[in-house]
CSV table of C-alpha atoms in Angstrom, one decimal:
chain,number,residue,atom,x,y,z
J,132,ARG,CA,219.7,321.0,223.1
J,133,GLY,CA,220.2,324.4,224.6
J,134,ASP,CA,218.1,326.2,222.0
J,135,LEU,CA,215.2,323.9,222.4
J,136,ALA,CA,215.3,324.3,226.2
J,137,ALA,CA,215.4,328.0,226.0
J,138,VAL,CA,212.5,328.2,223.4
J,139,SER,CA,210.5,325.7,225.4
J,140,MET,CA,210.9,327.7,228.6
J,141,ALA,CA,209.9,330.9,226.9
J,142,SER,CA,206.9,329.4,225.1
J,143,ALA,CA,205.7,327.7,228.3
J,144,ARG,CA,205.7,331.1,230.1
J,145,PHE,CA,204.6,333.3,227.2
J,146,THR,CA,201.9,332.1,225.0
J,147,ASP,CA,201.2,335.2,222.9
J,148,PHE,CA,204.2,335.6,220.6
J,149,LYS,CA,203.0,337.6,217.6
J,150,THR,CA,206.5,338.3,216.2
J,151,VAL,CA,209.3,335.8,216.2
J,152,ASN,CA,212.7,336.4,214.6
J,153,PHE,CA,215.3,333.6,214.5
J,154,SER,CA,217.5,335.3,211.9
J,155,THR,CA,220.2,336.1,214.4
J,156,THR,CA,220.3,332.5,215.7
J,157,LYS,CA,221.0,330.7,212.4
J,158,GLU,CA,221.9,327.4,214.0
J,159,VAL,CA,218.7,327.0,216.0
J,160,GLY,CA,217.4,323.4,215.7
J,161,ALA,CA,214.3,322.2,213.9
J,162,SER,CA,212.5,321.3,217.1
J,163,ALA,CA,213.1,324.7,218.5
J,164,LEU,CA,211.9,326.4,215.3
J,165,ARG,CA,208.6,324.4,215.5
J,166,ARG,CA,208.1,325.1,219.2
J,167,GLY,CA,209.0,328.8,219.0
J,168,ALA,CA,206.9,329.6,215.9
J,169,ALA,CA,203.8,327.6,216.5
J,170,ASN,CA,202.7,327.2,220.1
J,171,LYS,CA,199.6,325.3,221.4
J,172,LYS,CA,197.4,328.3,220.5
J,173,PRO,CA,199.1,330.0,217.6
J,174,VAL,CA,198.8,333.8,217.4
J,175,LEU,CA,201.9,334.3,215.3
J,176,VAL,CA,201.7,337.2,212.9
J,177,SER,CA,205.3,337.7,211.7
J,178,LEU,CA,208.0,335.1,211.4
J,179,SER,CA,211.6,335.6,210.2
J,180,VAL,CA,213.8,332.5,209.8
J,181,ALA,CA,216.3,334.2,207.4
J,182,GLY,CA,219.4,332.1,207.0
J,183,CYS,CA,218.3,329.5,209.5
J,184,LEU,CA,220.3,326.4,208.6
J,185,ASN,CA,217.7,323.9,209.9
J,186,PHE,CA,214.6,325.4,208.5
J,187,ASP,CA,213.4,322.8,206.0
J,188,ASP,CA,210.2,321.6,204.3
J,189,ASP,CA,209.0,319.7,207.3
J,190,VAL,CA,209.3,322.6,209.7
J,191,LEU,CA,207.6,324.9,207.1
J,192,LYS,CA,204.7,322.5,206.6
J,193,TYR,CA,204.2,322.3,210.4
J,194,ILE,CA,204.2,326.0,210.9
J,195,ALA,CA,202.0,326.7,207.9
J,196,LYS,CA,199.4,324.2,209.2
J,197,LYS,CA,199.5,325.6,212.7
J,198,CYS,CA,199.4,329.3,211.8
J,199,THR,CA,197.1,329.2,208.8
J,200,ASN,CA,194.8,331.8,210.2
J,201,THR,CA,197.3,334.1,211.8
J,202,LEU,CA,200.5,334.5,209.9
J,203,ARG,CA,200.8,337.7,207.8
J,204,SER,CA,204.6,338.1,207.3
J,205,LEU,CA,207.1,335.4,206.4
J,206,ASP,CA,210.8,335.9,205.7
J,207,MET,CA,212.6,332.7,204.5
J,208,SER,CA,215.5,334.4,202.7
J,209,HIS,CA,218.7,332.3,202.5
J,210,CYS,CA,216.9,329.2,203.7
J,211,LEU,CA,218.6,326.7,201.4
J,212,LYS,CA,216.7,323.6,202.6
J,213,ILE,CA,213.3,324.8,201.4
J,214,GLY,CA,212.0,323.1,198.3
J,215,THR,CA,208.8,322.5,196.3
J,216,GLU,CA,207.0,320.6,199.1
J,217,GLY,CA,207.6,323.3,201.7
J,218,ILE,CA,206.8,326.3,199.5
J,219,SER,CA,203.6,324.6,198.4
J,220,ALA,CA,202.5,324.6,202.0
J,221,VAL,CA,202.8,328.4,202.1
J,222,ALA,CA,199.6,328.3,200.0
J,223,LEU,CA,197.8,327.5,203.2
J,224,LEU,CA,198.6,331.0,204.5
J,225,THR,CA,195.9,332.8,202.5
J,226,GLY,CA,196.1,335.9,204.7
J,227,LEU,CA,199.8,336.4,204.0
J,228,THR,CA,200.7,340.0,203.0
J,229,LYS,CA,204.5,339.9,203.1
J,230,LEU,CA,206.7,337.1,201.6
J,231,ILE,CA,210.5,337.2,201.3
J,232,LEU,CA,212.3,334.3,199.5
J,233,ASP,CA,215.6,335.9,198.6
J,234,ARG,CA,218.3,333.3,197.8
J,235,ALA,CA,216.1,330.4,198.8
J,236,THR,CA,217.5,328.6,195.9
J,237,GLY,CA,215.3,325.5,196.1
J,238,VAL,CA,212.3,327.6,195.2
J,239,ASP,CA,210.8,326.6,191.8
J,240,ASP,CA,207.9,327.3,189.5
J,241,PRO,CA,205.3,324.6,190.5
J,242,ALA,CA,205.2,325.6,194.1
J,243,LEU,CA,205.1,329.3,193.4
J,244,ARG,CA,202.2,329.0,191.0
J,245,LEU,CA,200.2,327.5,193.8
J,246,VAL,CA,201.3,330.2,196.3
J,247,PHE,CA,200.4,333.1,194.0
J,248,LYS,CA,197.0,331.5,193.2
J,249,GLU,CA,196.0,331.1,196.9
J,250,CYS,CA,197.8,334.0,198.6
J,251,ASN,CA,196.0,336.8,196.8
J,252,LYS,CA,196.5,339.4,199.5
J,253,LEU,CA,200.2,339.8,199.1
J,254,GLU,CA,201.5,343.4,199.2
J,255,HIS,CA,205.3,342.9,199.7
J,256,LEU,CA,207.0,340.2,197.6
J,257,SER,CA,210.7,339.7,197.2
J,258,LEU,CA,212.1,337.1,194.8
J,259,ARG,CA,215.8,338.0,194.6
J,260,ASP,CA,218.4,335.5,193.3
J,261,LEU,CA,216.2,332.6,192.5
J,262,PRO,CA,217.8,330.7,189.6
J,263,ARG,CA,215.0,328.2,189.1
J,264,VAL,CA,212.2,330.7,188.9
J,265,THR,CA,210.8,331.7,185.5
J,266,ASN,CA,207.9,333.7,184.0
J,267,ILE,CA,205.8,330.5,184.2
J,268,SER,CA,205.2,331.0,187.9
J,269,VAL,CA,205.7,334.8,188.3
J,270,ASN,CA,203.2,335.8,185.7
J,271,TYR,CA,200.6,334.2,188.0
J,272,ILE,CA,201.0,337.3,190.2
J,273,GLY,CA,199.3,339.5,187.7
J,274,LYS,CA,196.5,337.0,187.2
J,275,PHE,CA,195.5,336.4,190.8
J,276,ILE,CA,196.9,339.3,192.9
J,277,ASN,CA,195.9,343.0,192.7
J,278,THR,CA,197.3,344.2,196.0
J,279,ILE,CA,201.1,344.2,195.3
J,280,GLN,CA,202.9,347.4,196.4
J,281,PHE,CA,206.5,346.2,196.6
J,282,LEU,CA,208.0,343.8,194.1
J,283,ASP,CA,211.7,342.8,193.9
J,284,ILE,CA,212.9,340.3,191.3
J,285,SER,CA,216.6,341.4,191.3
J,286,ASN,CA,219.2,339.0,190.0
J,287,THR,CA,216.6,336.3,189.2
J,288,PRO,CA,218.1,335.7,185.7
J,289,GLN,CA,215.2,334.0,183.9
J,290,LEU,CA,212.6,336.7,184.5
J,291,THR,CA,211.7,339.3,181.9
J,292,GLY,CA,209.9,342.6,182.4
J,293,SER,CA,206.5,341.0,181.7
J,294,ILE,CA,205.8,340.7,185.5
J,295,PHE,CA,206.2,344.5,185.9
J,296,ASN,CA,203.8,345.0,183.0
J,297,GLU,CA,201.2,342.8,184.7
J,298,VAL,CA,201.6,344.3,188.1
J,299,ALA,CA,201.5,347.9,186.8
J,300,GLN,CA,198.2,347.2,185.1
J,301,MET,CA,196.6,345.0,187.8
J,302,CYS,CA,197.8,346.6,191.1
J,303,PRO,CA,196.6,350.1,191.6
J,304,ARG,CA,198.8,350.7,194.7
J,305,PHE,CA,202.1,349.5,193.1
J,306,ARG,CA,204.9,351.7,194.6
J,307,VAL,CA,208.3,350.0,194.4
J,308,ALA,CA,209.7,348.0,191.4
J,309,ARG,CA,213.2,346.5,191.6
J,310,GLY,CA,214.7,344.4,188.9
J,311,ASP,CA,218.5,344.9,189.3
J,312,GLY,CA,220.6,342.6,187.2
J,313,CYS,CA,217.6,341.2,185.2
J,314,TYR,CA,219.3,341.4,181.8
J,315,LEU,CA,216.1,340.5,179.9
J,316,ILE,CA,214.2,343.6,181.1
J,317,ASP,CA,213.7,346.3,178.3
J,318,ASP,CA,211.9,349.6,178.0
J,319,VAL,CA,208.4,348.1,177.9
J,320,PRO,CA,207.8,347.8,181.7
J,321,LEU,CA,208.5,351.5,182.3
J,322,ILE,CA,206.4,352.5,179.3
J,323,THR,CA,203.6,350.4,180.8
J,324,MET,CA,204.0,352.0,184.2
J,325,GLY,CA,203.7,355.4,182.6
J,326,ARG,CA,200.5,354.4,181.0
J,327,CYS,CA,198.9,352.5,183.9
J,328,CYS,CA,200.6,353.1,187.2
J,329,LYS,CA,200.6,356.7,188.6
J,330,THR,CA,201.6,355.5,192.2
J,331,ILE,CA,205.1,354.3,191.5
J,332,GLU,CA,207.7,355.8,193.9
J,333,GLU,CA,210.8,353.8,193.3
J,334,VAL,CA,212.3,352.1,190.2
J,335,SER,CA,215.5,350.3,190.4
J,336,LEU,CA,216.8,348.6,187.2
J,337,ALA,CA,220.6,348.6,187.7
J,338,ASN,CA,222.5,346.7,185.0
J,339,CYS,CA,219.4,346.2,182.9
J,340,VAL,CA,221.4,346.9,179.7
J,341,LYS,CA,218.4,347.0,177.3
J,342,ILE,CA,217.0,350.1,179.0
J,343,THR,CA,217.1,353.2,176.7
J,344,SER,CA,215.8,356.8,176.7
J,345,LEU,CA,212.5,355.4,175.5
J,346,ALA,CA,211.8,354.0,179.0
J,347,LEU,CA,212.3,357.5,180.6
J,348,ARG,CA,210.2,359.1,177.9
J,349,GLY,CA,207.5,356.6,178.8
J,350,ILE,CA,207.3,357.8,182.4
J,351,ALA,CA,208.0,361.5,182.0
J,352,ASN,CA,205.1,363.7,183.1
J,353,LYS,CA,203.2,360.5,184.1
J,354,CYS,CA,204.8,358.9,187.1
J,355,LYS,CA,204.9,362.1,189.2
J,356,MET,CA,205.1,360.3,192.5
J,357,LEU,CA,208.6,358.9,191.6
J,358,THR,CA,211.2,359.8,194.2
J,359,THR,CA,214.0,357.3,193.4
J,360,ILE,CA,215.4,355.9,190.1
J,361,ASN,CA,218.4,353.6,189.8
J,362,LEU,CA,219.8,353.1,186.3
J,363,ALA,CA,223.4,352.2,187.3
J,364,GLY,CA,225.0,350.2,184.6
J,365,CYS,CA,222.3,350.8,182.0
J,366,ILE,CA,224.9,351.5,179.3
J,367,LYS,CA,222.4,352.8,176.7
J,368,ILE,CA,221.3,355.7,178.9
J,369,ASP,CA,222.5,358.9,177.1
J,370,ASP,CA,222.0,362.6,177.1
J,371,ALA,CA,218.6,362.2,175.4
J,372,ALA,CA,217.5,360.1,178.4
J,373,LEU,CA,218.5,362.8,180.8
J,374,GLY,CA,216.6,365.2,178.7
J,375,CYS,CA,213.4,363.4,179.7
J,376,LEU,CA,214.3,363.8,183.4
J,377,CYS,CA,214.9,367.5,182.8
J,378,GLU,CA,211.5,368.3,181.4
J,379,LYS,CA,209.8,371.0,183.5
J,380,GLY,CA,207.4,369.4,186.0
J,381,ALA,CA,208.0,365.9,184.7
J,382,PHE,CA,209.2,364.5,188.1
J,383,PRO,CA,208.2,366.9,190.8
J,384,ASN,CA,209.2,364.5,193.7
J,385,LEU,CA,212.4,363.0,192.3
J,386,GLN,CA,215.2,363.2,194.8
J,387,ASN,CA,217.5,360.2,194.2
J,388,ILE,CA,219.2,359.3,190.9
J,389,ASP,CA,221.9,356.7,190.3
J,390,LEU,CA,223.6,356.8,186.9
J,391,THR,CA,226.8,355.0,187.9
J,392,SER,CA,228.6,353.6,184.8
J,393,CYS,CA,226.2,355.3,182.3
J,394,ASP,CA,229.3,356.3,180.3
J,395,MET,CA,227.5,357.9,177.4
J,396,LEU,CA,226.5,360.9,179.5
J,397,THR,CA,228.3,364.2,179.1
J,398,SER,CA,229.0,367.1,181.4
J,399,ASP,CA,226.5,369.4,179.8
J,400,ALA,CA,223.7,366.8,180.3
J,401,VAL,CA,224.3,366.2,184.0
J,402,VAL,CA,224.6,370.0,184.7
J,403,ASP,CA,221.3,370.4,182.9
J,404,LEU,CA,219.9,367.7,185.2
J,405,ALA,CA,221.1,369.6,188.3
J,406,ASN,CA,219.5,372.8,187.0
J,407,ALA,CA,216.2,371.0,186.4
J,408,ILE,CA,216.1,369.2,189.7
J,409,PRO,CA,218.1,371.3,192.3
J,410,ARG,CA,216.3,369.5,195.2
J,411,LEU,CA,218.3,366.3,194.6
J,412,ARG,CA,219.5,364.5,197.7
J,413,GLN,CA,221.4,361.8,195.9
J,414,LEU,CA,223.2,361.8,192.6
J,415,ARG,CA,225.6,359.0,191.7
J,416,LEU,CA,227.8,359.5,188.7
J,417,GLY,CA,230.7,357.2,189.4
J,418,LYS,CA,232.6,355.8,186.4
J,419,VAL,CA,230.9,358.3,184.0
J,420,THR,CA,234.2,359.1,182.5
J,421,GLN,CA,233.1,362.2,180.4
J,422,ILE,CA,232.1,364.2,183.5
J,423,SER,CA,234.5,367.0,184.1
J,424,GLU,CA,235.7,368.5,187.4
J,425,ARG,CA,234.1,371.8,186.4
J,426,ALA,CA,230.7,370.0,186.0
J,427,ILE,CA,231.0,368.4,189.4
J,428,ASP,CA,231.7,371.8,191.0
J,429,ARG,CA,228.7,373.3,189.2
J,430,ILE,CA,226.4,370.5,190.4
J,431,SER,CA,227.6,371.0,194.0
J,432,GLN,CA,226.8,374.7,193.7
J,433,ILE,CA,223.3,374.1,192.3
J,434,CYS,CA,222.1,371.1,194.4
J,435,ARG,CA,222.5,372.5,197.9
J,436,ARG,CA,220.5,369.6,199.5
J,437,LEU,CA,222.8,366.9,198.2
J,438,GLU,CA,223.7,364.4,200.8
J,439,ASP,CA,225.3,361.8,198.5
J,440,LEU,CA,227.3,362.9,195.4
J,441,ALA,CA,229.3,360.0,194.0
J,442,VAL,CA,231.8,360.9,191.4
J,443,ASP,CA,234.5,358.2,191.7
J,444,SER,CA,236.5,357.5,188.5
J,445,CYS,CA,235.1,360.5,186.7
J,446,VAL,CA,238.1,361.5,184.7
J,447,GLY,CA,236.7,363.8,182.1
């Protein structure tokens, strides 16, 4: 095959590939994947096979065995042929610091438990859209890993906020928490972050419909490194919640706020928000139907640094 010939020629001439990205050649064959990712003397540090149609358990086991001591970053998002046997082999990569498994729908709890137990240096972990993954495996993160900085569990429907509770308490450098579309997440994770995690910079919980003003009360004046908060579709967010954001000095670094579809908000509350945080660069208020044109004009006048002001379908 052409892809194998090309990879073989390259790997014969160049033996020090530290970064390999096959994500733009999704139809590359299994033999080429093996040859390109794990040469005779592996020095591979970063591998992306996102969306590769032929990346399966056998290829992953081969690469994990060959690159046990070198691989630090692995992106297998959208790899639909990966299952329990292949993911279990990732546990060999004990130096791994970045792992992306988004939409690798064959991933399940038994394999992930082994990975989280052995790969205890992980800093960046993305587990988006994994329908077979539950708290049974993900709660192992808090038990065995204290290095997490970035965690994304968005649209993995069986997960609750307990993983954010664990990571906030166990990982002192935790910076980014994303759980969009996880309908079981409630106020408790943010309250825990406020109590234990002063380093958090971004929180994205879009469409987590159980979130209320208590969550924002829990982080106000505590998570002062916060720059970005996304509460789009959190339908219980009301004027009292914005009052927490408006407290003087509560969020000195906050620049990006998404309140799309938070339809309980009123014009007065969002103008107060603008007055409290005039440095905002992004404010998204689409489908907040009580926001008036006058309020939008006032926000534009106050927040001179705004680069993104979204007010679509505001009909108030």
